[in-house]
Coordinates of N, CA and C in Angstrom, one line a residue:
M879 N 78.4 142.3 104.7 CA 78.7 142.3 106.2 C 78.3 143.7 106.8
T880 N 77.7 143.6 108.0 CA 77.3 144.3 109.2 C 78.3 144.9 109.8
A881 N 78.1 146.3 110.3 CA 79.0 147.2 110.8 C 79.0 146.3 112.5
P882 N 80.2 146.2 113.1 CA 80.1 145.5 114.2 C 79.3 146.4 115.3
K883 N 78.7 145.7 116.1 CA 78.0 146.6 117.4 C 78.9 146.5 118.4
S884 N 78.7 147.7 119.3 CA 79.4 147.9 120.7 C 78.6 147.2 121.5
P885 N 79.0 147.1 122.5 CA 78.3 145.7 123.6 C 76.7 146.3 123.8
E886 N 76.9 147.9 124.1 CA 75.8 148.3 124.6 C 74.7 148.2 123.7
A887 N 75.2 148.0 122.2 CA 74.1 148.3 121.1 C 73.7 146.7 120.8
C888 N 74.4 145.9 121.7 CA 73.9 144.2 121.1 C 72.3 144.3 122.3
E889 N 71.2 143.6 121.7 CA 70.2 143.7 122.3 C 69.6 142.0 122.7
T890 N 70.2 141.1 122.1 CA 70.0 139.6 122.3 C 71.2 139.0 122.6
K891 N 71.1 137.6 123.3 CA 72.2 137.0 123.1 C 72.8 136.8 121.8
D892 N 72.0 136.6 121.0 CA 72.4 135.9 119.2 C 73.5 137.3 119.0
D893 N 72.9 138.5 119.3 CA 74.1 139.4 118.8 C 75.1 139.5 119.6
V894 N 75.2 139.4 121.0 CA 76.3 139.3 121.5 C 77.2 138.2 121.1
R895 N 76.5 136.9 121.1 CA 77.7 136.0 120.3 C 78.1 136.4 118.8
A896 N 77.3 137.0 118.0 CA 77.9 137.3 116.9 C 79.0 138.2 117.1
E897 N 79.0 138.6 118.1 CA 80.3 140.2 118.2 C 81.5 139.2 118.8
I898 N 81.1 138.3 119.6 CA 82.1 137.7 120.4 C 82.8 136.4 119.3
D899 N 82.0 136.0 118.1 CA 82.6 135.1 117.2 C 83.3 136.2 116.3
R900 N 83.1 137.5 116.1 CA 83.6 138.6 115.2 C 84.9 138.7 115.8
V901 N 84.9 138.7 117.1 CA 86.2 139.1 117.9 C 87.3 138.2 117.8
D902 N 86.9 136.8 118.2 CA 87.2 135.6 118.2 C 88.3 135.5 117.1
Q903 N 87.5 135.6 115.7 CA 88.1 135.6 114.4 C 89.5 136.7 114.2
A904 N 89.0 138.0 115.1 CA 90.2 138.8 114.8 C 91.3 138.6 115.6
L905 N 90.9 137.8 116.6 CA 92.2 137.6 117.9 C 92.7 136.1 116.9
L906 N 92.3 135.1 116.4 CA 92.5 134.1 115.7 C 93.7 134.6 114.4
N907 N 93.3 135.7 113.6 CA 94.2 136.5 112.6 C 95.3 136.7 113.2
L908 N 95.4 137.4 114.5 CA 96.7 138.5 115.2 C 97.1 137.0 115.8
F909 N 96.8 135.9 116.4 CA 97.5 135.0 116.7 C 98.4 134.3 115.4
A910 N 97.8 133.9 114.5 CA 98.4 133.6 113.1 C 99.4 134.6 112.8
E911 N 99.2 135.7 112.7 CA 100.2 136.6 112.5 C 101.5 136.5 113.3
R912 N 100.9 136.7 114.7 CA 101.7 136.5 115.6 C 103.1 135.3 115.5
H913 N 102.5 134.0 115.5 CA 103.0 133.0 115.2 C 104.1 132.9 114.3
R914 N 103.9 133.6 113.2 CA 104.5 133.8 111.8 C 106.0 134.1 112.4
Y915 N 105.8 135.6 113.2 CA 106.9 136.1 113.6 C 107.8 135.2 114.5
V916 N 107.0 134.5 115.4 CA 107.6 133.5 116.1 C 108.3 132.3 115.6
T917 N 107.9 131.8 114.3 CA 108.6 130.6 113.5 C 109.8 131.4 113.1
R918 N 109.7 132.8 112.7 CA 111.1 133.7 112.0 C 112.3 133.7 113.2
M919 N 111.5 133.8 114.3 CA 112.6 134.2 115.3 C 113.2 132.8 115.8
A920 N 112.5 131.5 115.7 CA 113.2 130.3 115.7 C 114.1 130.3 114.5
Q921 N 113.9 130.4 113.5 CA 114.8 130.2 112.4 C 116.3 131.3 112.6
I922 N 116.2 132.2 113.3 CA 117.3 132.9 113.4 C 117.8 132.7 114.5
K923 N 117.4 132.3 115.6 CA 118.3 131.7 116.7 C 118.7 130.5 116.4
T924 N 120.1 130.2 117.2 CA 120.7 129.2 116.7 C 121.1 128.3 117.7
D925 N 120.6 128.5 118.8 CA 121.0 127.7 120.4 C 119.4 127.5 120.9
P926 N 118.8 126.2 121.1 CA 117.5 126.1 121.9 C 117.4 126.8 123.4
H927 N 118.4 127.0 123.9 CA 118.7 127.7 125.3 C 118.0 129.1 124.8
E928 N 118.1 129.9 123.6 CA 117.9 131.3 123.4 C 116.5 131.4 123.5
A929 N 115.4 130.2 123.3 CA 114.4 130.4 123.3 C 113.8 131.1 124.5
R930 N 114.1 130.6 125.7 CA 113.7 131.2 127.0 C 115.0 132.4 127.5
D931 N 114.1 133.7 127.4 CA 114.8 134.8 128.1 C 114.0 135.4 128.9
P932 N 114.4 135.0 130.3 CA 113.9 135.7 131.2 C 113.5 137.1 131.6
A933 N 114.6 137.8 131.4 CA 114.5 139.1 131.4 C 113.1 139.8 130.1
R934 N 113.3 139.6 129.4 CA 112.1 139.4 127.7 C 110.9 139.2 128.4
I935 N 110.8 138.0 129.0 CA 109.4 137.7 129.6 C 108.7 138.9 130.3
E936 N 109.5 138.8 131.2 CA 109.1 139.8 132.3 C 108.7 140.8 132.0
A937 N 109.6 141.4 131.2 CA 109.3 142.8 130.6 C 108.1 142.7 129.7
V938 N 107.8 141.8 128.8 CA 106.7 141.6 128.3 C 105.3 141.6 129.2
I939 N 105.3 140.7 130.2 CA 104.4 140.6 131.0 C 104.1 141.8 131.9
S940 N 105.1 142.6 132.5 CA 104.9 143.8 133.0 C 104.3 144.9 131.8
R941 N 104.2 144.9 130.6 CA 103.7 145.7 129.7 C 102.4 145.3 129.5
I942 N 102.0 144.0 129.5 CA 100.8 143.6 129.2 C 99.7 143.8 130.4
R943 N 100.3 143.8 131.9 CA 99.6 144.2 133.0 C 99.5 145.6 132.8
D944 N 100.1 146.3 132.5 CA 100.1 147.9 132.5 C 99.0 148.2 131.3
R945 N 99.2 147.6 130.3 CA 98.1 147.7 129.1 C 96.7 147.3 129.6
S946 N 96.7 146.2 130.5 CA 95.6 145.4 130.7 C 94.8 146.3 131.5
L947 N 95.3 147.0 132.5 CA 94.8 148.1 133.4 C 94.2 149.4 132.9
A948 N 95.1 149.9 131.9 CA 94.7 151.0 131.1 C 93.2 151.0 130.1
L949 N 92.9 149.3 129.8 CA 91.9 149.0 129.1 C 90.7 148.2 130.2
D950 N 90.9 148.4 131.2 CA 89.9 147.7 132.4 C 89.8 146.7 132.0
L951 N 90.7 145.8 131.9 CA 90.9 144.2 131.6 C 91.6 143.7 132.8
D952 N 91.0 142.8 133.5 CA 91.6 141.7 134.9 C 93.4 141.6 134.5
E953 N 93.9 141.9 134.9 CA 95.8 142.0 134.4 C 96.0 140.6 134.8
D954 N 95.4 139.7 136.0 CA 95.5 138.7 136.2 C 95.4 137.8 135.0
Q955 N 94.3 137.7 134.5 CA 93.7 137.1 133.1 C 94.4 137.2 132.1
A956 N 94.9 138.5 131.8 CA 96.0 138.9 130.7 C 97.2 138.1 131.0
E957 N 97.8 138.4 132.2 CA 99.1 137.6 132.2 C 98.9 136.2 132.1
L958 N 97.9 135.4 132.7 CA 97.9 133.9 132.3 C 97.9 133.7 130.9
V959 N 97.0 134.6 130.5 CA 97.0 134.3 128.8 C 98.3 134.4 127.9
W960 N 99.0 135.5 128.3 CA 100.2 135.8 128.0 C 101.5 134.7 128.2
R961 N 101.3 134.4 129.7 CA 102.3 133.3 130.2 C 102.2 132.0 129.2
T962 N 100.7 131.7 129.4 CA 100.6 130.5 128.2 C 101.0 130.4 127.1
L963 N 100.7 131.7 126.1 CA 101.4 131.8 125.1 C 102.7 131.8 125.0
I964 N 103.2 132.6 125.7 CA 104.9 132.7 125.8 C 105.4 131.0 126.1
D965 N 105.1 130.5 127.3 CA 105.4 129.0 127.0 C 105.2 128.1 125.9
W966 N 104.3 128.3 125.3 CA 103.9 127.1 124.2 C 105.1 127.7 122.9
N967 N 105.2 128.9 122.8 CA 106.1 129.6 121.8 C 107.6 129.2 122.1
I968 N 107.8 129.3 123.5 CA 109.1 128.9 123.5 C 109.7 127.0 123.4
N969 N 108.2 126.6 123.8 CA 108.5 125.3 123.5 C 108.5 124.8 121.9
Y970 N 107.7 125.6 121.1 CA 107.7 125.6 119.7 C 109.1 126.1 119.5
E971 N 109.6 127.1 119.5 CA 111.0 127.4 119.2 C 112.0 126.6 119.4
K972 N 112.0 126.1 120.6 CA 112.9 125.1 121.1 C 113.0 124.0 119.9
G973 N 111.7 123.4 120.0 CA 111.6 122.4 119.0 C 112.3 122.6 117.4
I974 N 112.0 123.7 116.9 CA 112.4 124.3 115.6 C 114.0 124.4 115.7
I975 N 114.6 125.0 116.4 CA 116.1 124.9 116.8 C 116.7 123.5 116.8
A976 N 116.1 122.6 117.6 CA 116.5 121.5 117.9 C 116.9 120.7 116.7
A977 N 115.8 120.8 116.0 CA 115.5 120.0 114.8 C 116.5 120.3 113.7
R978 N 116.5 121.8 113.5 CA 117.7 122.4 112.8 C 119.1 121.8 112.8
R979 N 119.1 121.6 114.2 CA 120.7 121.4 114.4 C 121.2 120.1 114.5
R980 N 120.0 119.3 114.2 CA 120.2 117.6 114.0 C 121.1 117.1 112.6

């Protein structure tokens, strides 16, 4: 396995694509890890209404926006990704909790 290249060290489209593929795999691994925590949270919660916590959601989004700015990443794009992820997780949690209550 070769060492990761910085964006500046990439000289060809193939170099860039290989690094994007590497980052995509790392992101996928992190999403899978996060999903395991979401699954555990759904096992702990007892009411489907607990899945949506507006104050927690807004705190997470605020933190994501601040951290995005610090990383020179478009904060609107990061917020969109996280809101989509959070919405999916809420629906997933509700499904698990509701199924368990049946």
